[in-house]
Tab-separated table of N, CA and C in Angstrom:
chain	number	residue	atom	x	y	z
U	654	UNK	N	-18.821	-23.794	8.045
U	654	UNK	CA	-18.233	-23.330	9.334
U	654	UNK	C	-16.709	-22.949	8.195
U	655	UNK	N	-16.011	-23.399	7.166
U	655	UNK	CA	-15.022	-23.439	5.853
U	655	UNK	C	-15.374	-21.567	5.718
U	656	UNK	N	-16.959	-21.907	5.430
U	656	UNK	CA	-17.048	-21.463	5.003
U	656	UNK	C	-16.598	-19.504	5.550
U	657	UNK	N	-17.017	-19.678	6.846
U	657	UNK	CA	-16.518	-18.677	8.249
U	657	UNK	C	-14.986	-18.496	7.868
U	658	UNK	N	-14.462	-19.451	7.541
U	658	UNK	CA	-13.109	-19.214	7.751
U	658	UNK	C	-12.300	-18.601	6.305
U	659	UNK	N	-12.516	-18.945	5.180
U	659	UNK	CA	-12.474	-18.090	4.261
U	659	UNK	C	-12.338	-17.038	4.334
U	660	UNK	N	-13.228	-16.465	5.445
U	660	UNK	CA	-13.954	-14.932	5.165
U	660	UNK	C	-13.049	-14.403	5.936
U	661	UNK	N	-12.989	-15.011	7.343
U	661	UNK	CA	-12.111	-14.396	8.872
U	661	UNK	C	-10.293	-14.755	7.751
U	662	UNK	N	-10.075	-15.681	6.713
U	662	UNK	CA	-8.846	-15.187	6.057
U	662	UNK	C	-8.693	-14.078	4.692
U	663	UNK	N	-9.793	-14.338	4.043
U	663	UNK	CA	-10.021	-13.334	3.699
U	663	UNK	C	-9.382	-11.460	4.090
U	664	UNK	N	-10.414	-10.958	5.533
U	664	UNK	CA	-11.057	-10.044	5.288
U	664	UNK	C	-9.030	-9.966	6.182
U	665	UNK	N	-8.038	-11.060	7.564
U	665	UNK	CA	-6.683	-10.602	7.683
U	665	UNK	C	-6.029	-10.143	6.047
U	666	UNK	N	-5.793	-10.631	4.977
U	666	UNK	CA	-5.120	-11.098	3.758
U	666	UNK	C	-5.462	-8.849	4.013
U	667	UNK	N	-7.056	-8.602	3.890
U	667	UNK	CA	-7.114	-7.068	3.341
U	667	UNK	C	-6.352	-6.171	4.213
U	668	UNK	N	-7.242	-6.247	5.511
U	668	UNK	CA	-6.039	-5.054	6.389
U	668	UNK	C	-4.630	-5.533	6.384
U	669	UNK	N	-4.387	-6.238	6.166
U	669	UNK	CA	-2.710	-6.721	6.211
U	669	UNK	C	-2.528	-5.573	4.678
U	670	UNK	N	-2.675	-6.202	3.879
U	670	UNK	CA	-2.932	-5.757	2.154
U	670	UNK	C	-2.625	-3.760	2.339
U	671	UNK	N	-3.896	-2.943	2.901
U	671	UNK	CA	-4.135	-1.447	3.644
U	671	UNK	C	-2.937	-1.171	3.992
U	672	UNK	N	-2.100	-2.674	4.856
U	672	UNK	CA	-1.813	-1.451	5.966
U	672	UNK	C	0.051	-1.124	4.668
U	673	UNK	N	0.321	-2.599	4.361
U	673	UNK	CA	1.436	-2.194	3.411
U	673	UNK	C	1.304	-1.335	2.183
U	674	UNK	N	-0.477	-1.559	1.300
U	674	UNK	CA	-0.379	0.056	0.400
U	674	UNK	C	-0.499	1.374	1.194
U	675	UNK	N	-0.888	1.480	2.012
U	675	UNK	CA	-0.742	3.286	2.689
U	675	UNK	C	0.283	3.315	4.057
U	676	UNK	N	0.822	2.429	3.991
U	676	UNK	CA	1.747	2.570	5.263
U	676	UNK	C	3.250	1.952	4.445
U	677	UNK	N	3.693	2.404	2.856
U	677	UNK	CA	4.721	1.296	2.622
U	677	UNK	C	6.200	1.671	4.137
U	678	UNK	N	6.282	2.290	3.901
U	678	UNK	CA	7.370	3.077	4.396
U	678	UNK	C	7.608	2.552	5.970
U	679	UNK	N	6.114	2.905	6.670
U	679	UNK	CA	6.685	2.706	8.083
U	679	UNK	C	6.977	1.407	8.166
U	680	UNK	N	5.843	0.540	7.291
U	680	UNK	CA	6.147	-0.667	7.535
U	680	UNK	C	7.413	-1.627	7.233
U	681	UNK	N	8.073	-0.616	6.342
U	681	UNK	CA	9.951	-1.546	5.762
U	681	UNK	C	10.488	-1.503	7.730
U	682	UNK	N	9.976	-0.214	8.027
U	682	UNK	CA	11.017	0.684	9.143
U	682	UNK	C	11.103	-0.335	10.061
U	683	UNK	N	9.545	-1.116	9.884
U	683	UNK	CA	9.446	-2.280	11.483
U	683	UNK	C	9.335	-3.954	11.102
U	684	UNK	N	10.300	-3.602	9.457
U	684	UNK	CA	10.149	-4.866	9.853
U	684	UNK	C	12.394	-5.084	9.829
U	685	UNK	N	12.471	-3.543	9.730
U	685	UNK	CA	14.061	-3.550	10.005
U	685	UNK	C	14.453	-3.383	11.398
U	686	UNK	N	13.110	-3.041	12.651
U	686	UNK	CA	13.203	-2.942	13.584
U	686	UNK	C	13.352	-4.975	14.621
U	687	UNK	N	12.209	-5.383	13.468
U	687	UNK	CA	12.222	-6.484	13.820
U	687	UNK	C	12.688	-7.538	13.448
U	688	UNK	N	13.764	-7.373	12.308
U	688	UNK	CA	15.099	-7.538	12.453
U	688	UNK	C	16.351	-8.412	13.555
U	689	UNK	N	15.784	-6.218	14.242
U	689	UNK	CA	17.298	-6.435	15.347
U	689	UNK	C	16.475	-6.997	16.755
U	690	UNK	N	15.332	-7.525	17.645
U	690	UNK	CA	14.684	-7.850	18.310
U	690	UNK	C	14.747	-9.595	18.655
U	691	UNK	N	15.100	-9.427	19.396
U	691	UNK	CA	15.733	-11.444	20.092
U	691	UNK	C	14.592	-12.011	19.813
U	692	UNK	N	14.742	-13.147	19.519
U	692	UNK	CA	13.714	-14.080	18.286
U	692	UNK	C	12.633	-14.497	20.518
U	693	UNK	N	13.073	-14.754	20.774
U	693	UNK	CA	11.890	-14.609	22.328
U	693	UNK	C	11.036	-13.017	22.413
U	694	UNK	N	11.524	-12.545	21.715
U	694	UNK	CA	10.252	-11.903	22.063
U	694	UNK	C	9.637	-11.475	20.949
U	695	UNK	N	10.125	-11.998	19.175
U	695	UNK	CA	8.958	-12.245	18.876
U	695	UNK	C	8.365	-12.961	19.167
U	696	UNK	N	8.569	-13.992	19.623
U	696	UNK	CA	8.146	-14.994	19.895
U	696	UNK	C	6.577	-14.463	20.959
U	697	UNK	N	6.980	-14.104	21.692
U	697	UNK	CA	6.198	-13.571	23.212
U	697	UNK	C	5.482	-13.098	22.851
U	698	UNK	N	5.721	-11.956	21.478
U	698	UNK	CA	4.352	-10.977	21.024
U	698	UNK	C	3.542	-11.809	20.522
U	699	UNK	N	4.494	-12.594	19.328
U	699	UNK	CA	2.912	-14.020	18.224
U	699	UNK	C	2.435	-14.592	18.824
U	700	UNK	N	2.598	-15.149	20.387
U	700	UNK	CA	1.923	-15.885	21.596
U	700	UNK	C	0.691	-14.967	21.375
U	701	UNK	N	1.339	-13.951	22.315
U	701	UNK	CA	0.401	-13.307	22.919
U	701	UNK	C	-0.804	-12.666	21.593
U	702	UNK	N	-0.287	-12.743	20.489
U	702	UNK	CA	-1.363	-12.583	19.352
U	702	UNK	C	-2.494	-13.192	19.135
U	703	UNK	N	-1.793	-15.081	18.944
U	703	UNK	CA	-2.400	-15.368	19.234
U	703	UNK	C	-3.674	-16.011	20.305
U	704	UNK	N	-2.948	-15.649	21.663
U	704	UNK	CA	-3.945	-15.790	22.025
U	704	UNK	C	-4.826	-14.871	22.225
U	705	UNK	N	-4.646	-13.714	21.889
U	705	UNK	CA	-6.207	-12.880	21.589
U	705	UNK	C	-6.842	-13.306	20.421
U	706	UNK	N	-5.884	-13.832	19.357
U	706	UNK	CA	-6.995	-14.180	17.853
U	706	UNK	C	-8.268	-15.004	18.726
U	707	UNK	N	-7.244	-15.876	18.975
U	707	UNK	CA	-8.175	-17.570	19.340
U	707	UNK	C	-9.640	-16.731	20.249
U	708	UNK	N	-9.315	-15.974	21.543
U	708	UNK	CA	-10.073	-15.263	21.803
U	708	UNK	C	-11.532	-14.586	21.054
U	709	UNK	N	-11.013	-14.209	20.488
U	709	UNK	CA	-11.885	-12.856	19.724
U	709	UNK	C	-13.102	-14.238	19.149
U	710	UNK	N	-12.170	-15.117	18.274
U	710	UNK	CA	-12.955	-16.143	17.303
U	710	UNK	C	-13.361	-16.819	18.412
U	711	UNK	N	-14.110	-17.434	19.666
U	711	UNK	CA	-14.565	-18.313	20.250
U	711	UNK	C	-15.203	-17.049	20.972
U	712	UNK	N	-15.532	-16.612	22.092
U	712	UNK	CA	-16.196	-15.585	22.318
U	712	UNK	C	-16.987	-14.793	21.003
U	713	UNK	N	-16.774	-14.711	19.586
U	713	UNK	CA	-17.375	-14.431	18.759
U	713	UNK	C	-18.622	-15.804	18.462
U	714	UNK	N	-18.417	-16.823	18.255
U	714	UNK	CA	-18.345	-17.556	18.095
U	714	UNK	C	-19.783	-18.342	18.597
U	715	UNK	N	-19.055	-18.374	20.358
U	715	UNK	CA	-20.043	-18.336	21.600
U	715	UNK	C	-21.384	-17.414	21.506
U	716	UNK	N	-21.060	-16.299	20.626
U	716	UNK	CA	-21.955	-15.288	21.405
U	716	UNK	C	-23.285	-15.607	20.153
U	717	UNK	N	-22.658	-15.855	19.436
U	717	UNK	CA	-24.161	-16.216	18.560
U	717	UNK	C	-24.665	-17.567	17.746
């Protein structure tokens, strides 16, 4: 099980790193946009992302 967690974290870091590599200026602009957002809106977006991630994990594990 730990193997899959480490693989998942590796893919996450890979994709995030690729975004910063290929689109550095857009990522800086996005950080400026996030800086101006309300805290509650950021929490809402993060909660939705966590729910989607948990569903992906659950349904992937359930199907295998």
